[in-house]
PDB file of C-alpha atoms in Angstrom:
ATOM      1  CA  UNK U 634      -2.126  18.457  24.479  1.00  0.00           C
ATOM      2  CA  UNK U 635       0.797  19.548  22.357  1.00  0.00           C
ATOM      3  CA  UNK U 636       3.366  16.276  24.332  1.00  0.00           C
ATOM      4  CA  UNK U 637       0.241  13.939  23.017  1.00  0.00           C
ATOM      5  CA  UNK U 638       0.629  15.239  19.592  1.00  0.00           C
ATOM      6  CA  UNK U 639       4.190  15.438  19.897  1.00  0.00           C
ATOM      7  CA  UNK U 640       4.562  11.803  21.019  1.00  0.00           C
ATOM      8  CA  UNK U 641       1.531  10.700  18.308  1.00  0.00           C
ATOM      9  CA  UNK U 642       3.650  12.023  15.679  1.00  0.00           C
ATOM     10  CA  UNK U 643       6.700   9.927  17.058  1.00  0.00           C
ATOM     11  CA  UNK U 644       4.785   7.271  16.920  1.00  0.00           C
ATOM     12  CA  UNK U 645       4.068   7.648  13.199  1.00  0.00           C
ATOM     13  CA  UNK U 646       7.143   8.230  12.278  1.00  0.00           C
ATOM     14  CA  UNK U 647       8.514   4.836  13.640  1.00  0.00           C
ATOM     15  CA  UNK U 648       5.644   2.923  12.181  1.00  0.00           C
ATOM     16  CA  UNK U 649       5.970   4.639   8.901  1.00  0.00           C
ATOM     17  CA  UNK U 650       9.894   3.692   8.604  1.00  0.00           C
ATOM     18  CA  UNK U 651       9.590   0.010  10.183  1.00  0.00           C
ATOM     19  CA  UNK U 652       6.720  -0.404   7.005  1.00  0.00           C
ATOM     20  CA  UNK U 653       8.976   1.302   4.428  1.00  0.00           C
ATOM     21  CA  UNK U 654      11.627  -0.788   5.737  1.00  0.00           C
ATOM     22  CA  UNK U 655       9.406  -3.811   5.598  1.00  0.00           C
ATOM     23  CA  UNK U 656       8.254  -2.887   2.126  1.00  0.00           C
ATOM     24  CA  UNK U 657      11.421  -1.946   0.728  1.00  0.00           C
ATOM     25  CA  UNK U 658      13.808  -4.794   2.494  1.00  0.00           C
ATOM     26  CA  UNK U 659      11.641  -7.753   2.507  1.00  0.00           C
ATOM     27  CA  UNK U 660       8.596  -7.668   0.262  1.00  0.00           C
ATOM     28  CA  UNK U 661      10.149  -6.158  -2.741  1.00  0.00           C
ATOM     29  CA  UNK U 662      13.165  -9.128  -3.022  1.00  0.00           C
ATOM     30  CA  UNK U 663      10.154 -11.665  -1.953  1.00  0.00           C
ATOM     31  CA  UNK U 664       7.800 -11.092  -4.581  1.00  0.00           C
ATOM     32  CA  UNK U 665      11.028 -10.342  -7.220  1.00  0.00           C
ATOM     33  CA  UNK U 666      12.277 -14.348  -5.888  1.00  0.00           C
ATOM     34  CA  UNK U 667       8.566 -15.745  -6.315  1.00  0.00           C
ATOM     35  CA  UNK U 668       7.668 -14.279  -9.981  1.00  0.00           C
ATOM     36  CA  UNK U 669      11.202 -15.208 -10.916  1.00  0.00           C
ATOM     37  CA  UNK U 670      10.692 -19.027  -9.977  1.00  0.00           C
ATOM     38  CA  UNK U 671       6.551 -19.302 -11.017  1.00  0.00           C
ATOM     39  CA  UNK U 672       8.257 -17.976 -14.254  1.00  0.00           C
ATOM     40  CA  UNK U 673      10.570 -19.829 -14.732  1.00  0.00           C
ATOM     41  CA  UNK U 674       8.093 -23.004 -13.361  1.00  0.00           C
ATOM     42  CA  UNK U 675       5.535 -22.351 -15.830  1.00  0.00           C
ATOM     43  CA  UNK U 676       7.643 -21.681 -19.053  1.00  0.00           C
ATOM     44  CA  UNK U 677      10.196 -24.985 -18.123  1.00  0.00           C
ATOM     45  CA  UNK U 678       8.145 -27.763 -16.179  1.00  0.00           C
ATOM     46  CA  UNK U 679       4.931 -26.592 -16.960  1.00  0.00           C
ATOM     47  CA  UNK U 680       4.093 -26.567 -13.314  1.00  0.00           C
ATOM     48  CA  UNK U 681       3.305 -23.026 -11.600  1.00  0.00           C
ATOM     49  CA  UNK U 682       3.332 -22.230  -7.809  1.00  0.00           C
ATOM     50  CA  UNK U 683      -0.193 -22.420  -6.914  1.00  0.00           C
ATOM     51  CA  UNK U 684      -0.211 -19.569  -4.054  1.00  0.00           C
ATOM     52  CA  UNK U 685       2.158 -17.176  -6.156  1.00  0.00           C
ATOM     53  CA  UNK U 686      -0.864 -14.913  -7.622  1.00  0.00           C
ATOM     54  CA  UNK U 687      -2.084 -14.624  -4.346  1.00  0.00           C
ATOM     55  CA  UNK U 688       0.877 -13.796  -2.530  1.00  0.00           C
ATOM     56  CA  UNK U 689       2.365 -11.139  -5.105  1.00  0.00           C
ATOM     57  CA  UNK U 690      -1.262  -9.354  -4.598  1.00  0.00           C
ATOM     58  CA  UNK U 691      -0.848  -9.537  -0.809  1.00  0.00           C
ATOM     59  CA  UNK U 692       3.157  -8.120  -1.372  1.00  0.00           C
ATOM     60  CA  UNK U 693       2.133  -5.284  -3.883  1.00  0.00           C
ATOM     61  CA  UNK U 694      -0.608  -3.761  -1.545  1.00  0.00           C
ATOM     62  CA  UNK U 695       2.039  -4.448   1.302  1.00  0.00           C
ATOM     63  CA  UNK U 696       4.875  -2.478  -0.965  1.00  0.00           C
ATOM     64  CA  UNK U 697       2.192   0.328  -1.932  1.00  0.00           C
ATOM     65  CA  UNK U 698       0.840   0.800   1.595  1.00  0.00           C
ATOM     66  CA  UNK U 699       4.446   1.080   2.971  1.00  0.00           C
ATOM     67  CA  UNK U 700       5.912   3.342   1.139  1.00  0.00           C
ATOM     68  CA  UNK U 701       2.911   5.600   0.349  1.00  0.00           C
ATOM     69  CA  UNK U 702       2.848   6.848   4.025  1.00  0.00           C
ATOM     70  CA  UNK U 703       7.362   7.246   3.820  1.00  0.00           C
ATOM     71  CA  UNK U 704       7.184   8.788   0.771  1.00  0.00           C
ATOM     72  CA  UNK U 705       4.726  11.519   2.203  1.00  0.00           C
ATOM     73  CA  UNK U 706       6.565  12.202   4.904  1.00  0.00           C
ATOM     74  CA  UNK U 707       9.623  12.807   3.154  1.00  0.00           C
ATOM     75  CA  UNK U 708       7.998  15.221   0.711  1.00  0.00           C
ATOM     76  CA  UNK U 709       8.582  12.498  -1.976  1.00  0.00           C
ATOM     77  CA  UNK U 710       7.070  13.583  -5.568  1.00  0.00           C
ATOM     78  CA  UNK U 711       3.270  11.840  -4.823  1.00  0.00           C
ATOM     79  CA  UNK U 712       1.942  14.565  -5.800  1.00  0.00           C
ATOM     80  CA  UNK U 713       2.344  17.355  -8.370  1.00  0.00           C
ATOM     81  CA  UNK U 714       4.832  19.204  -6.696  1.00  0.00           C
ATOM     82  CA  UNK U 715       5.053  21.850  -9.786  1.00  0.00           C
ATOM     83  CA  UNK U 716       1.186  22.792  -9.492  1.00  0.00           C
ATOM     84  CA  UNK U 717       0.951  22.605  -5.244  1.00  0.00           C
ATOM     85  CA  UNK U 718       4.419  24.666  -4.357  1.00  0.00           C
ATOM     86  CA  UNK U 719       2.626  28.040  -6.791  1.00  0.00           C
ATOM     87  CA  UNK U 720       0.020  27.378  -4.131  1.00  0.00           C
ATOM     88  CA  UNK U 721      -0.265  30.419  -1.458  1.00  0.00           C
ATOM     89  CA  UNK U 722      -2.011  31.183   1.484  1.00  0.00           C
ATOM     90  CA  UNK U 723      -6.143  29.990   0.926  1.00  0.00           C
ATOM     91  CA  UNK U 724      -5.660  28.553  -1.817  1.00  0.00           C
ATOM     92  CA  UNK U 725      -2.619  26.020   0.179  1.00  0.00           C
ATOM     93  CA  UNK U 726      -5.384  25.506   2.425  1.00  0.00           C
ATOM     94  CA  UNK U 727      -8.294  24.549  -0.124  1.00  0.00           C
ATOM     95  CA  UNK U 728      -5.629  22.190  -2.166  1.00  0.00           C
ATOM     96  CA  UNK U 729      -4.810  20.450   1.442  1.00  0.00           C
ATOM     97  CA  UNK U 730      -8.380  19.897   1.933  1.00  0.00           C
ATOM     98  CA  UNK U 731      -9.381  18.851  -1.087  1.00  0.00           C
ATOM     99  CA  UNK U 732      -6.067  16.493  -1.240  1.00  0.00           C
ATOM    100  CA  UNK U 733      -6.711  15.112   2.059  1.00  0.00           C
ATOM    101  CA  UNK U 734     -10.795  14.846   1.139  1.00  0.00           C
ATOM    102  CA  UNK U 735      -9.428  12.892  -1.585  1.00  0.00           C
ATOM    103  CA  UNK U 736      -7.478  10.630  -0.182  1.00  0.00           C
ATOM    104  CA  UNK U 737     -10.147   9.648   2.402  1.00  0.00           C
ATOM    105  CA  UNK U 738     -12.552   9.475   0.029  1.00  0.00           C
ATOM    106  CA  UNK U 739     -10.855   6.514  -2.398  1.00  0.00           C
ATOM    107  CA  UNK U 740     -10.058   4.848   1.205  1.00  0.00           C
ATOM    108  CA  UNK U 741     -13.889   4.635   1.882  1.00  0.00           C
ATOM    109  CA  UNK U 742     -14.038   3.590  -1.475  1.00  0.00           C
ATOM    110  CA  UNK U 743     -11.501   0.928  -0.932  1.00  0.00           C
ATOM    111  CA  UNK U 744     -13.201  -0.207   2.357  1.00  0.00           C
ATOM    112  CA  UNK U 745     -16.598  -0.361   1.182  1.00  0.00           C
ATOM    113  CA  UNK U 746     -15.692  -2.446  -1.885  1.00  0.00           C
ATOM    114  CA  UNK U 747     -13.684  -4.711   0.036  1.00  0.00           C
ATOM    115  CA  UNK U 748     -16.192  -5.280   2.595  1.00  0.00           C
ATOM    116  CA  UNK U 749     -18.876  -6.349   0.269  1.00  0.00           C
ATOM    117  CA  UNK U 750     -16.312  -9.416  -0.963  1.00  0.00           C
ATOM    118  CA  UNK U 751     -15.649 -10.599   2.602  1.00  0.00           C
ATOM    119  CA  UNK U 752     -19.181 -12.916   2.226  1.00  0.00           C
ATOM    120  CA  UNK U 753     -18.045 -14.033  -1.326  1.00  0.00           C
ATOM    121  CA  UNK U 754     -14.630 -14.961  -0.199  1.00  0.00           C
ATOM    122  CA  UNK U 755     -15.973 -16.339   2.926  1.00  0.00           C
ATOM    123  CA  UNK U 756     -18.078 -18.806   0.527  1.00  0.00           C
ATOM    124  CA  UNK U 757     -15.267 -19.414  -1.330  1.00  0.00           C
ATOM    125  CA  UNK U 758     -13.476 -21.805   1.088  1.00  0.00           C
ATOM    126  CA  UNK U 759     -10.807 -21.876  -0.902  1.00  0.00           C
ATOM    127  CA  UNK U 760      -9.297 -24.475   2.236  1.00  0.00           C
ATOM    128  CA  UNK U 761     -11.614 -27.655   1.042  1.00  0.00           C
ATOM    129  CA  UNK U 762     -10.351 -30.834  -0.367  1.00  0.00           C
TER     130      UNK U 762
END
């Protein structure tokens, strides 16, 4: 049991760097290049990308969903450090369970909500002529 865990957690790891790396290398200097030229579209030839709205939505949850998961693992300052290191003993436990509670809970939250707009952006067809 403890090699599966061991080998899970390796796992993990590498797919939480290859997304921060993602995030950070690629998607951040995308979306920076596409606002920069819809900008600069708009304001001089009056003529905006079409897709650019979409795709810097599609690049910020990419950005925020890679790094979240690095930053975490690195003990990165997501949450308040000052208030969680006085924590000690049960009441280190209680904060991890309500943090983790937490964080599962505004997923659901996330899931739910998004799952109700699949039929209305299934109607959509944003495809026809």
């Amino acid at each position: 049991m403890h090699s599966f865990v061991n080998r899970t957690m390796r796992i993990v790891d590498v797919v939480t760097d290859t997304l921060f790396r993602i995030a950070s290398l690629i998607c951040l200097p995308a979306l920076t290049i596409v606002i920069t030229i819809d900008v600069f579209l708009r304001y001089v030839f009056r003529a905006p990308l079409v897709w650019s709205f979409e795709f810097s939505e599609v690049m910020l949850m990419i950005i925020l969903f890679g790094s979240v998961p690095f930053t975490t693992k690195v003990n990165g300052n997501i949450r308040m450090d000052l208030v969680y290191r006085s924590f000690r003993g049960s009441m280190l436990r209680i904060a991890n369970v309500l943090w983790g509670a937490g964080g599962l809970f505004f997923f659901a939250l996330l899931a739910i909500r998004t799952a109700e707009q699949i039929p209305v952006l299934y109607r959509m067809n944003r495809m026809k002529d």
